[in-house]
Amino acid sequence: MGSKFGLACVVCAVAVAVAIGGGCGRGKLERAVVSGKVTYQGQPVAKGKIRFIPIKGTQTPMWGAFIRDGGYKASGKGGVPVGTHKVEIVAWRTKSDVVETANTPRSDLSLGGAPMGQQYLPEKYNTKTELEITIPPGSGKVVRDFDLTE
Amino acid sequence: MCRINHKSEIRNQKSTAFTLVELLVVITIIGILIALLLPAVQAAREAARRIQCANNFKQVGVAMHNYHTTHECFPPGTIYWNSPMWNNPVCGPPPPQPAHPTYCGWGWGTFLLPYIEQQNIYDQIDFISNGSFGVGDSIWHPVNFPITKYRIEAYLCPSDPQGGELVKATSYNGFDTMEDCRQTNMVGISDSLDWTCDGLYAKHFSKADGVMARQLGCRMADIQDGTSHTLAIGEVTGGGPGSHLGHIWVLLALTDTYDGINGPFTVPGGATVEDFYGYSRPMGTSSFHPGGCHFTMADGSVQFISEDISQPILAALTTRAGEEVFQYGF
């Protein structure tokens, strides 16, 4: 009888501990995974970055993703926070006068860790972006393609 | 008497062995207790590492103020002049020629050495000789290569599994001899905007509205937003153990805050080493402490700022004279 009581006590304690532990989650930002394709003049963007910067009163962190092989998926930490964001896209390619081999220098720290190459998208897609995205609450996964032109 | 003896005999017979069920129950209970305890132990160890990291940031904050007392300004983020890449006037005209062009190449981490009791390292530096690039790039001189490899514990965070490994400084043509420099987990906060402007090269002054903007030498009087509301030094991580990607204290330990805290272009934010192809290091502030990272404010205090901070407020904290109206509880 005594050992059963003890066992019951342990089970109850574990149950209470789990319940308390499970109930302590912080209030988290609502986020949505945003993914899609990025093309420039019909060609897929091979390397680059996409950023979602909160605007118009949206009080959230920024989020983004690397663009690789013409696509992106902003899924880290659960994705892009809900709200309205401006979208900034940069893309880079190796300079035309550099032939890329295994030993080709790819970056230079003294330049801020940036790749050796050239950014080729017009500034209306990055520093003076006109792109915008609004992610409503409860949207789960969002697919947004960017077909960029000259 | 007789009955008592009889009873104890029976008890002795019973307690000579325990059943398999009893054994399993005991093991299960011990297992549950350990499972409950382990996360608590790990959390306690992380808490200890976090305090140690915060202490490092505090030491650097004190060193910054000692530097300010001596030189009447904070150390410049980095002094670097000669790279032709930087003469690309995407973001405006180039700044005036610095007063001491022969000091090119050195970062704030170097200038703080005498103030964190590393005078012996500082004294070994040859600031005069020219390196491989010609005039005014003494950091590229072979005499100074050993300096760049020194491990400065005060600049490292014990929670970073990369552990202050040697990282590739550059593989750019002409700088091949300087491949490995020691990692740092601290960077100066230089800008609220992407300082590369076009996502590629760091420009002279994209906006340079932070305390540690390159070549600035910010004075306390320049921080009109208030020193307790302005970021000076932030925490960063590299590309992970063995990646040899990361920030270095000797040259360009600077970042902008445009990519947030634990943002998408950092390992804690979910990026992988493969993602960094072409880039020599992650972008934005980050740490392996759960939920945010450390900052030294311009008044020398240390704050742990949440990764959920809104980007406009992070930008407002970055600027030294932005005159923004905002509230952020410290």
Coordinates of C-alpha atoms in Angstrom, one line a residue:
Chain A
M1 CA 0.0 0.0 0.0
G2 CA 2.8 2.4 1.0
S3 CA 4.8 1.8 -2.2
K4 CA 1.7 2.3 -4.3
F5 CA 1.1 5.6 -2.6
G6 CA 4.6 6.6 -3.2
L7 CA 4.4 5.7 -6.9
A8 CA 1.2 7.7 -7.2
C9 CA 2.9 10.7 -5.6
V10 CA 5.7 10.5 -8.1
V11 CA 3.3 10.2 -11.0
C12 CA 1.3 13.2 -9.8
A13 CA 4.5 15.3 -9.3
V14 CA 5.6 14.5 -12.9
A15 CA 2.2 15.3 -14.3
V16 CA 2.2 18.7 -12.4
A17 CA 5.7 19.4 -13.6
V18 CA 4.9 18.7 -17.2
A19 CA 1.7 20.8 -17.0
I20 CA 3.6 23.8 -15.5
G21 CA 6.5 23.4 -18.0
G22 CA 4.1 23.2 -20.9
G23 CA 2.2 26.2 -19.8
C24 CA 5.2 28.5 -19.6
G25 CA 5.6 29.2 -23.3
R26 CA 6.2 32.9 -24.1
G27 CA 3.8 34.9 -26.2
K28 CA 5.4 34.5 -29.7
L29 CA 5.1 36.5 -32.8
E30 CA 2.8 35.1 -35.4
R31 CA 4.8 34.2 -38.4
A32 CA 4.2 32.7 -41.8
V33 CA 6.5 30.8 -44.1
V34 CA 6.9 32.8 -47.3
S35 CA 8.4 31.1 -50.4
G36 CA 8.5 31.6 -54.1
K37 CA 10.5 32.0 -57.3
V38 CA 12.6 35.1 -58.3
T39 CA 13.3 35.8 -61.9
Y40 CA 14.9 38.8 -63.6
Q41 CA 14.1 39.4 -67.2
G42 CA 12.7 35.9 -67.4
Q43 CA 15.9 34.3 -66.0
P44 CA 16.0 32.7 -62.6
V45 CA 18.1 34.6 -60.0
A46 CA 20.9 32.3 -59.0
K47 CA 22.3 34.0 -55.9
G48 CA 21.0 36.8 -53.8
K49 CA 19.1 37.9 -50.8
I50 CA 15.5 38.8 -50.1
R51 CA 14.5 40.9 -47.2
F52 CA 11.1 41.8 -45.7
I53 CA 11.3 45.1 -43.8
P54 CA 8.3 46.1 -41.7
I55 CA 6.6 49.4 -42.8
K56 CA 3.4 51.2 -42.3
G57 CA 3.2 50.8 -38.5
T58 CA 4.1 47.1 -38.5
Q59 CA 6.1 46.6 -35.3
T60 CA 8.0 43.4 -35.9
P61 CA 11.5 42.3 -36.6
M62 CA 12.6 42.1 -40.3
W63 CA 13.0 38.7 -41.9
G64 CA 14.3 37.3 -45.1
A65 CA 16.1 34.5 -46.9
F66 CA 19.0 33.7 -49.2
I67 CA 17.9 33.3 -52.9
R68 CA 19.5 30.2 -54.4
D69 CA 18.9 28.8 -57.9
G70 CA 15.9 31.0 -58.6
G71 CA 13.9 30.4 -55.4
Y72 CA 13.7 31.4 -51.8
K73 CA 12.0 30.1 -48.7
A74 CA 11.8 32.4 -45.6
S75 CA 11.1 29.7 -43.1
G76 CA 13.7 30.2 -40.3
K77 CA 12.2 30.9 -36.9
G78 CA 8.8 30.2 -38.4
G79 CA 9.0 32.7 -41.3
V80 CA 8.0 36.3 -41.9
P81 CA 6.1 38.1 -39.1
V82 CA 2.5 39.0 -39.8
G83 CA 2.0 42.5 -41.1
T84 CA 3.0 44.8 -44.0
H85 CA 6.6 44.7 -45.2
K86 CA 8.5 46.3 -48.0
V87 CA 10.5 43.7 -50.0
E88 CA 14.1 44.3 -51.0
I89 CA 15.9 41.9 -53.4
V90 CA 19.5 42.0 -54.3
A91 CA 21.2 39.5 -56.6
W92 CA 24.8 39.2 -57.6
R93 CA 26.8 37.4 -60.2
T94 CA 30.5 37.0 -60.9
K95 CA 32.0 39.9 -62.8
S96 CA 32.1 39.2 -66.5
D97 CA 35.9 39.6 -66.6
V98 CA 36.4 36.9 -63.9
V99 CA 36.4 33.3 -64.8
E100 CA 35.1 31.3 -61.8
T101 CA 37.1 28.3 -60.8
A102 CA 37.5 26.4 -57.5
N103 CA 40.3 28.8 -56.5
T104 CA 38.5 32.0 -57.5
P105 CA 38.3 34.5 -54.7
R106 CA 34.7 34.7 -53.6
S107 CA 34.7 37.4 -51.0
D108 CA 36.7 40.0 -49.2
L109 CA 36.2 40.8 -45.6
S110 CA 37.6 44.2 -45.9
L111 CA 34.6 44.9 -48.1
G112 CA 32.2 43.9 -45.4
G113 CA 32.0 40.2 -46.1
A114 CA 30.4 40.8 -49.5
P115 CA 30.9 38.5 -52.4
M116 CA 33.2 39.5 -55.2
G117 CA 30.9 40.2 -58.1
Q118 CA 28.3 42.7 -59.1
Q119 CA 24.8 43.4 -58.0
Y120 CA 22.7 43.6 -61.1
L121 CA 19.1 44.3 -60.1
P122 CA 17.7 47.8 -60.5
E123 CA 17.5 49.9 -57.3
K124 CA 13.7 49.9 -57.6
Y125 CA 13.9 46.4 -56.3
N126 CA 16.3 47.1 -53.4
T127 CA 17.5 50.4 -52.0
K128 CA 14.4 52.2 -53.5
T129 CA 12.1 49.3 -53.5
E130 CA 8.5 49.6 -54.7
L131 CA 7.7 45.9 -53.8
E132 CA 5.4 45.3 -50.9
I133 CA 3.8 42.3 -49.2
T134 CA 1.1 42.0 -46.6
I135 CA 0.8 38.9 -44.6
P136 CA -2.6 38.7 -42.8
P137 CA -2.9 36.8 -39.5
G138 CA -3.6 33.1 -39.8
S139 CA -2.2 32.8 -43.3
G140 CA 0.1 29.8 -42.6
K141 CA 2.1 29.4 -45.8
V142 CA 2.4 32.1 -48.4
V143 CA 3.7 31.7 -51.9
R144 CA 4.8 34.9 -53.6
D145 CA 6.8 34.9 -56.9
F146 CA 8.7 37.9 -58.0
D147 CA 9.1 38.4 -61.8
L148 CA 11.4 41.3 -62.0
T149 CA 11.8 43.3 -65.2
E150 CA 14.2 46.1 -66.4
Chain B
M1 CA 9.8 -12.6 22.1
C2 CA 9.4 -15.7 20.2
R3 CA 6.9 -14.2 17.8
I4 CA 9.1 -11.2 17.1
N5 CA 11.9 -13.5 16.1
H6 CA 9.7 -15.4 13.9
K7 CA 8.5 -12.3 12.1
S8 CA 11.9 -10.9 11.6
E9 CA 13.0 -14.2 10.0
I10 CA 10.2 -13.9 7.5
R11 CA 11.1 -10.3 6.8
N12 CA 14.7 -11.3 6.2
Q13 CA 13.7 -14.0 3.8
K14 CA 11.5 -11.5 1.9
S15 CA 14.2 -8.8 1.6
T16 CA 17.0 -11.0 0.2
A17 CA 15.8 -10.2 -3.3
F18 CA 13.7 -7.6 -5.2
T19 CA 11.6 -8.3 -8.1
L20 CA 12.1 -7.2 -11.7
V21 CA 9.1 -4.9 -11.5
E22 CA 10.6 -3.1 -8.5
L23 CA 13.9 -2.6 -10.3
L24 CA 12.1 -1.3 -13.4
V25 CA 10.0 1.1 -11.3
V26 CA 13.1 2.4 -9.6
I27 CA 15.0 2.9 -12.9
T28 CA 12.0 4.6 -14.4
I29 CA 11.7 7.0 -11.5
I30 CA 15.4 7.8 -11.6
G31 CA 15.2 8.3 -15.3
I32 CA 12.3 10.7 -15.0
L33 CA 14.1 12.6 -12.3
I34 CA 17.3 12.9 -14.5
A35 CA 15.1 13.9 -17.5
L36 CA 13.6 16.7 -15.4
L37 CA 17.0 17.7 -14.1
L38 CA 19.1 17.7 -17.3
P39 CA 17.4 20.7 -19.0
A40 CA 17.7 22.7 -15.7
V41 CA 21.4 21.9 -15.6
Q42 CA 21.9 22.9 -19.2
A43 CA 20.0 26.1 -18.6
A44 CA 22.1 26.9 -15.5
R45 CA 25.3 26.3 -17.5
E46 CA 24.0 28.6 -20.3
A47 CA 23.0 31.2 -17.8
A48 CA 26.6 31.1 -16.4
R49 CA 28.0 31.5 -19.9
R50 CA 25.6 34.3 -20.6
I51 CA 26.8 36.2 -17.5
Q52 CA 30.4 35.7 -18.6
C53 CA 29.6 37.0 -22.0
A54 CA 27.8 40.0 -20.5
N55 CA 30.8 40.6 -18.4
N56 CA 33.0 40.7 -21.5
F57 CA 30.7 43.3 -23.0
K58 CA 30.9 45.3 -19.8
Q59 CA 34.7 45.2 -19.8
V60 CA 34.7 46.5 -23.4
G61 CA 32.2 49.2 -22.4
V62 CA 34.6 50.4 -19.6
A63 CA 37.5 50.2 -22.0
M64 CA 35.6 52.4 -24.5
H65 CA 35.1 55.0 -21.9
N66 CA 38.7 54.9 -20.8
Y67 CA 39.7 55.3 -24.4
H68 CA 37.3 58.3 -24.6
T69 CA 38.8 59.9 -21.5
T70 CA 42.3 59.6 -23.2
H71 CA 41.4 60.5 -26.8
E72 CA 38.2 62.5 -26.3
C73 CA 36.4 60.3 -28.7
F74 CA 35.4 56.6 -29.0
P75 CA 37.7 54.5 -31.2
P76 CA 36.9 54.6 -34.9
G77 CA 35.1 51.5 -36.2
T78 CA 37.9 50.8 -38.6
I79 CA 40.5 53.0 -40.3
Y80 CA 40.8 51.9 -43.8
W81 CA 41.3 54.0 -46.8
N82 CA 43.0 52.4 -49.7
S83 CA 40.7 49.9 -51.3
P84 CA 39.7 51.0 -54.8
M85 CA 36.5 49.2 -54.2
W86 CA 35.5 51.7 -51.7
N87 CA 35.7 54.6 -54.1
N88 CA 32.5 53.4 -55.7
P89 CA 30.3 56.4 -54.9
V90 CA 26.9 54.6 -54.9
C91 CA 25.9 56.2 -51.6
G92 CA 27.4 59.6 -52.0
P93 CA 30.8 61.3 -52.2
P94 CA 33.8 59.7 -50.5
P95 CA 34.8 61.1 -47.1
P96 CA 37.8 63.3 -46.6
Q97 CA 41.3 61.8 -46.4
P98 CA 41.9 60.5 -42.9
A99 CA 44.5 62.3 -40.8
H100 CA 46.7 59.3 -40.3
P101 CA 46.6 57.3 -43.6
T102 CA 49.4 55.1 -42.4
Y103 CA 47.2 53.6 -39.8
C104 CA 44.9 52.1 -42.4
G105 CA 43.4 48.7 -41.8
W106 CA 43.1 48.6 -38.1
G107 CA 39.8 48.2 -36.3
W108 CA 38.4 49.3 -32.9
G109 CA 39.4 46.0 -31.4
T110 CA 43.0 46.9 -32.0
F111 CA 42.7 50.4 -30.6
L112 CA 41.1 49.1 -27.4
L113 CA 43.9 46.7 -26.7
P114 CA 45.8 48.9 -24.2
Y115 CA 42.5 49.4 -22.3
I116 CA 41.8 45.7 -21.8
E117 CA 45.2 45.0 -20.4
Q118 CA 46.7 43.8 -23.7
Q119 CA 49.3 46.5 -24.0
N120 CA 52.0 43.9 -24.8
I121 CA 50.2 42.9 -28.0
Y122 CA 49.5 46.5 -28.9
D123 CA 53.2 47.4 -28.5
Q124 CA 54.2 44.7 -31.1
I125 CA 52.2 46.3 -33.8
D126 CA 54.0 48.1 -36.6
F127 CA 51.7 50.9 -37.7
I128 CA 54.2 52.5 -40.0
S129 CA 55.4 49.9 -42.6
N130 CA 53.5 49.5 -45.8
G131 CA 52.0 46.2 -46.7
S132 CA 51.3 44.4 -50.0
F133 CA 48.9 47.1 -51.1
G134 CA 51.3 50.0 -51.2
V135 CA 50.8 53.0 -49.1
G136 CA 49.0 53.0 -45.8
D137 CA 48.0 49.4 -45.3
S138 CA 50.4 48.3 -42.5
I139 CA 47.9 45.6 -41.5
W140 CA 48.9 43.7 -44.6
H141 CA 52.6 43.8 -43.6
P142 CA 54.0 40.3 -42.7
V143 CA 55.4 41.7 -39.4
N144 CA 51.8 42.2 -38.2
F145 CA 50.4 38.8 -39.3
P146 CA 51.0 37.2 -35.8
I147 CA 49.0 40.1 -34.3
T148 CA 46.0 39.2 -36.3
K149 CA 46.0 35.7 -34.9
Y150 CA 46.0 36.6 -31.2
R151 CA 43.1 35.2 -29.2
I152 CA 41.5 37.9 -27.2
E153 CA 39.3 36.2 -24.7
A154 CA 37.5 39.5 -23.8
Y155 CA 36.2 39.6 -27.4
L156 CA 34.7 36.1 -27.3
C157 CA 31.4 34.6 -26.1
P158 CA 31.7 31.3 -24.3
S159 CA 28.3 30.1 -25.7
D160 CA 29.6 30.2 -29.3
P161 CA 30.5 26.6 -30.2
Q162 CA 32.9 28.0 -32.8
G163 CA 35.1 28.9 -29.9
G164 CA 37.2 31.7 -31.4
E165 CA 38.7 29.7 -34.2
L166 CA 40.9 31.3 -37.0
V167 CA 38.7 32.6 -39.7
K168 CA 39.4 33.5 -43.3
A169 CA 40.0 37.2 -43.4
T170 CA 40.0 37.5 -47.2
S171 CA 40.8 35.5 -50.2
Y172 CA 40.8 38.5 -52.4
N173 CA 43.7 38.6 -54.9
G174 CA 46.8 40.3 -53.5
F175 CA 45.8 39.5 -49.9
D176 CA 46.4 35.8 -50.2
T177 CA 49.1 35.9 -47.5
M178 CA 46.7 37.0 -44.9
E179 CA 44.2 34.2 -44.7
D180 CA 43.6 33.6 -41.1
C181 CA 42.7 36.0 -38.4
R182 CA 41.3 35.3 -35.0
Q183 CA 37.5 35.4 -34.6
T184 CA 35.6 37.8 -32.5
N185 CA 32.0 37.7 -31.1
M186 CA 31.9 41.5 -30.8
V187 CA 31.3 44.1 -33.5
G188 CA 30.8 47.8 -33.5
I189 CA 27.4 49.0 -34.5
S190 CA 28.0 51.3 -37.5
D191 CA 24.8 51.8 -39.4
S192 CA 21.0 51.4 -39.2
L193 CA 20.8 50.8 -43.0
D194 CA 22.5 48.1 -45.1
W195 CA 25.9 49.7 -45.3
T196 CA 26.6 48.0 -48.6
C197 CA 23.7 49.9 -50.2
D198 CA 23.6 47.5 -53.2
G199 CA 24.0 44.4 -51.1
L200 CA 27.6 43.9 -52.2
Y201 CA 30.5 46.2 -51.2
A202 CA 30.7 48.1 -48.0
K203 CA 30.7 51.7 -49.1
H204 CA 32.5 54.6 -47.5
F205 CA 29.4 56.0 -45.8
S206 CA 26.1 54.5 -46.7
K207 CA 24.7 56.5 -43.8
A208 CA 27.1 55.8 -41.0
D209 CA 24.6 56.9 -38.4
G210 CA 25.9 54.6 -35.7
V211 CA 28.4 55.2 -32.9
M212 CA 31.1 52.9 -34.4
A213 CA 30.9 54.0 -38.0
R214 CA 34.2 53.5 -39.8
Q215 CA 36.7 56.4 -39.5
L216 CA 34.3 58.3 -37.4
G217 CA 35.9 58.6 -33.9
C218 CA 32.5 59.5 -32.4
R219 CA 32.5 61.9 -29.4
M220 CA 30.1 61.6 -26.5
A221 CA 28.7 65.0 -27.5
D222 CA 27.8 63.5 -31.0
I223 CA 25.4 61.0 -29.4
Q224 CA 22.5 63.3 -29.2
D225 CA 20.0 60.5 -28.8
G226 CA 21.4 59.8 -25.4
T227 CA 24.2 57.4 -24.6
S228 CA 21.9 55.0 -22.7
H229 CA 19.7 54.7 -25.8
T230 CA 22.3 54.1 -28.4
L231 CA 24.0 50.9 -29.3
A232 CA 27.8 50.8 -29.5
I233 CA 29.0 47.2 -29.5
G234 CA 26.9 44.1 -30.5
E235 CA 27.2 40.4 -30.4
V236 CA 27.8 38.3 -33.6
T237 CA 28.3 34.6 -34.5
G238 CA 30.2 33.0 -37.3
G239 CA 29.5 30.2 -39.7
G240 CA 29.8 27.5 -37.1
P241 CA 32.6 25.2 -36.0
G242 CA 35.1 24.4 -38.7
S243 CA 33.5 26.8 -41.2
H244 CA 36.3 29.4 -40.8
L245 CA 33.7 32.0 -41.4
G246 CA 33.3 34.8 -39.0
H247 CA 34.2 38.3 -37.9
I248 CA 37.7 39.4 -36.9
W249 CA 38.6 41.8 -34.2
V250 CA 41.8 43.2 -35.8
L251 CA 40.3 44.7 -39.0
L252 CA 36.7 45.1 -39.7
A253 CA 34.6 44.1 -36.7
L254 CA 31.6 46.1 -37.7
T255 CA 28.0 45.5 -38.7
D256 CA 24.8 47.3 -39.5
T257 CA 21.5 46.4 -37.7
Y258 CA 19.5 46.2 -40.9
D259 CA 19.4 42.4 -40.7
G260 CA 17.9 42.4 -37.2
I261 CA 18.9 40.2 -34.2
N262 CA 19.3 36.5 -34.8
G263 CA 18.1 37.3 -38.3
P264 CA 17.7 35.2 -41.4
F265 CA 21.4 35.6 -42.5
T266 CA 22.9 34.2 -39.3
V267 CA 23.3 30.6 -38.1
P268 CA 21.1 31.2 -35.0
G269 CA 18.4 32.5 -37.4
G270 CA 18.5 29.3 -39.4
A271 CA 21.0 29.9 -42.2
T272 CA 23.6 27.2 -43.0
V273 CA 27.2 27.3 -44.1
E274 CA 26.1 26.6 -47.7
D275 CA 23.9 29.7 -47.6
F276 CA 26.9 31.8 -47.1
Y277 CA 28.4 30.9 -50.4
G278 CA 30.2 33.9 -51.7
Y279 CA 29.9 35.8 -48.5
S280 CA 32.8 35.7 -46.0
R281 CA 30.6 35.9 -42.9
P282 CA 27.0 36.0 -41.6
M283 CA 25.2 39.4 -41.6
G284 CA 23.5 41.0 -38.6
T285 CA 23.8 40.6 -34.9
S286 CA 23.3 37.2 -33.3
S287 CA 24.2 34.9 -30.5
F288 CA 23.6 31.4 -29.2
H289 CA 22.0 32.7 -26.1
P290 CA 18.3 31.9 -26.3
G291 CA 16.1 34.7 -27.4
G292 CA 18.4 37.6 -28.3
C293 CA 21.9 38.9 -27.9
H294 CA 24.1 41.3 -25.9
F295 CA 24.8 44.9 -26.7
T296 CA 27.1 47.4 -25.0
M297 CA 25.3 50.8 -25.0
A298 CA 27.3 54.0 -25.5
D299 CA 27.1 54.7 -21.8
G300 CA 29.0 51.5 -21.1
S301 CA 26.0 49.5 -19.8
V302 CA 25.2 46.0 -21.1
Q303 CA 21.7 45.1 -22.4
F304 CA 20.3 41.8 -23.6
I305 CA 17.9 42.8 -26.4
S306 CA 15.2 40.4 -27.6
E307 CA 15.3 39.1 -31.1
D308 CA 11.6 40.0 -31.3
I309 CA 12.4 43.7 -31.1
S310 CA 10.7 45.6 -33.9
Q311 CA 13.0 46.7 -36.7
P312 CA 12.1 50.4 -36.5
I313 CA 13.0 50.5 -32.8
L314 CA 16.2 48.6 -33.4
A315 CA 17.1 51.2 -36.0
A316 CA 16.2 54.0 -33.6
L317 CA 18.5 52.5 -31.0
T318 CA 21.3 52.3 -33.6
T319 CA 21.3 55.9 -34.6
R320 CA 23.4 58.3 -32.5
A321 CA 21.5 61.5 -33.6
G322 CA 18.3 60.3 -35.3
E323 CA 16.1 62.2 -32.9
E324 CA 13.5 59.4 -33.0
V325 CA 10.7 59.3 -30.5
F326 CA 10.3 55.8 -29.2
Q327 CA 10.1 53.9 -26.0
Y328 CA 12.0 50.8 -25.2
G329 CA 12.1 49.5 -21.6
F330 CA 15.5 48.6 -20.3

